[in-house]
């Protein structure tokens, strides 16, 4: 009964939308949902590229059955083993027991580890080809984008790159899967959020993958999440290139923790200094209210970061400390920094923030502001000056910033 959307000759979209899940990986909110994309190639031999999350396995199987019309499924190609894509493998095997599972050695080891499957597998090597008849598939290993087994499959016949998570984003596909038929505006920030939070640690692996893919003539990118890219291929590839090199836009993110409003008032004042310094993109996050994934997205997007924290139990405010770990883990580069804090009887927050920026090897403003109890005139003016100094730094080019470090 399903009318699957055709992507190219013999190639059909059989993925699903998830509008139920609240948090991806039980961590990242899904305000616009998420799609798990899967693609079916119906040639002399039939091949499915990736599966979907098991929560939608039944509808997924029905879509495949509708398209195959009684034909068997010869191959399941696995570009990525994370269970949002491999989760329906065991269910699929019940319907198509002869199906061969195609993957690299790391993939097949995970197939056994996650699902206990050892038989009916086909191990392929980097650069190897699999012919389905008309369609010739080339396998390109792209390890650590963002798991060790990740690879991409290139259909030389239709010039389609099945890219796994790469170039994917959060957000369901409403009525159609093609970027040519969608208003894609809402996907850009969700692509940055996806990249920053999930792939962000692996910038150098993404750069290697992009270089490896450069010789390919690509007409269509079929990712495992979000739209099928035809019209915006240059934009999504450029976005991945910029993000993986930690290239940022002019703008400053202020993140603060505050229990009673004193540190918050400092944040507002620093923002005023930034605006006086000519910064138009000023994003302020209350660390206790904004979701961490949105904060990380904006840090990947903008060049400047200013963090403010009260001292709490002679440490940083815990939510701010948690954010620092998220930034450190991702090895975020090419940023300019400023910090401020407040305390009631003993100061610790600003010291920790100063150590943090040394670890990150970012360029830092000369001014730091550390206020005892309520904000007073001298430090009010220092907050303005902190904003103005970071504004000057954030207007530098990436090359100038790299030169300063
Ligand atoms: Fe969409 Fe890495 O899983």
mmCIF file of C-alpha atoms and ligand atoms in Angstrom, residues 24-25 34-36 80-86 145-147 149-150 164-166 170 194 198-199 224-225, ligand 1:
data_model
loop_
_atom_site.group_PDB
_atom_site.id
_atom_site.type_symbol
_atom_site.label_atom_id
_atom_site.label_comp_id
_atom_site.label_asym_id
_atom_site.label_seq_id
_atom_site.Cartn_x
_atom_site.Cartn_y
_atom_site.Cartn_z
ATOM 1 C CA UNK A 24 17.825 11.659 20.743
ATOM 2 C CA UNK A 25 20.290 9.369 22.510
ATOM 3 C CA UNK A 34 13.982 13.237 13.444
ATOM 4 C CA UNK A 35 13.945 10.994 10.386
ATOM 5 C CA UNK A 36 15.783 7.688 10.066
ATOM 6 C CA UNK A 80 26.870 2.932 10.118
ATOM 7 C CA UNK A 81 26.124 0.591 12.996
ATOM 8 C CA UNK A 82 24.641 2.967 15.564
ATOM 9 C CA UNK A 83 21.292 1.400 16.516
ATOM 10 C CA UNK A 84 19.182 4.249 15.106
ATOM 11 C CA UNK A 85 20.309 2.785 11.751
ATOM 12 C CA UNK A 86 21.072 -0.852 12.450
ATOM 13 C CA UNK A 145 32.695 10.097 11.247
ATOM 14 C CA UNK A 146 31.714 9.525 14.013
ATOM 15 C CA UNK A 147 32.144 5.790 14.832
ATOM 16 C CA UNK A 149 33.177 1.538 11.257
ATOM 17 C CA UNK A 150 31.544 4.458 9.420
ATOM 18 C CA UNK A 164 25.580 7.769 6.681
ATOM 19 C CA UNK A 165 25.186 10.423 9.376
ATOM 20 C CA UNK A 166 27.379 12.891 7.493
ATOM 21 C CA UNK A 170 17.466 16.643 13.015
ATOM 22 C CA UNK A 194 23.546 17.669 15.119
ATOM 23 C CA UNK A 198 27.364 14.258 17.818
ATOM 24 C CA UNK A 199 30.200 14.595 15.332
ATOM 25 C CA UNK A 224 20.663 8.872 7.264
ATOM 26 C CA UNK A 225 18.893 11.896 8.792
HETATM 27 FE FE1 LIG B 1 22.307 8.498 13.329
HETATM 28 FE FE2 LIG B 1 25.449 7.905 14.483
HETATM 29 O O1 LIG B 1 23.621 7.570 14.273
#
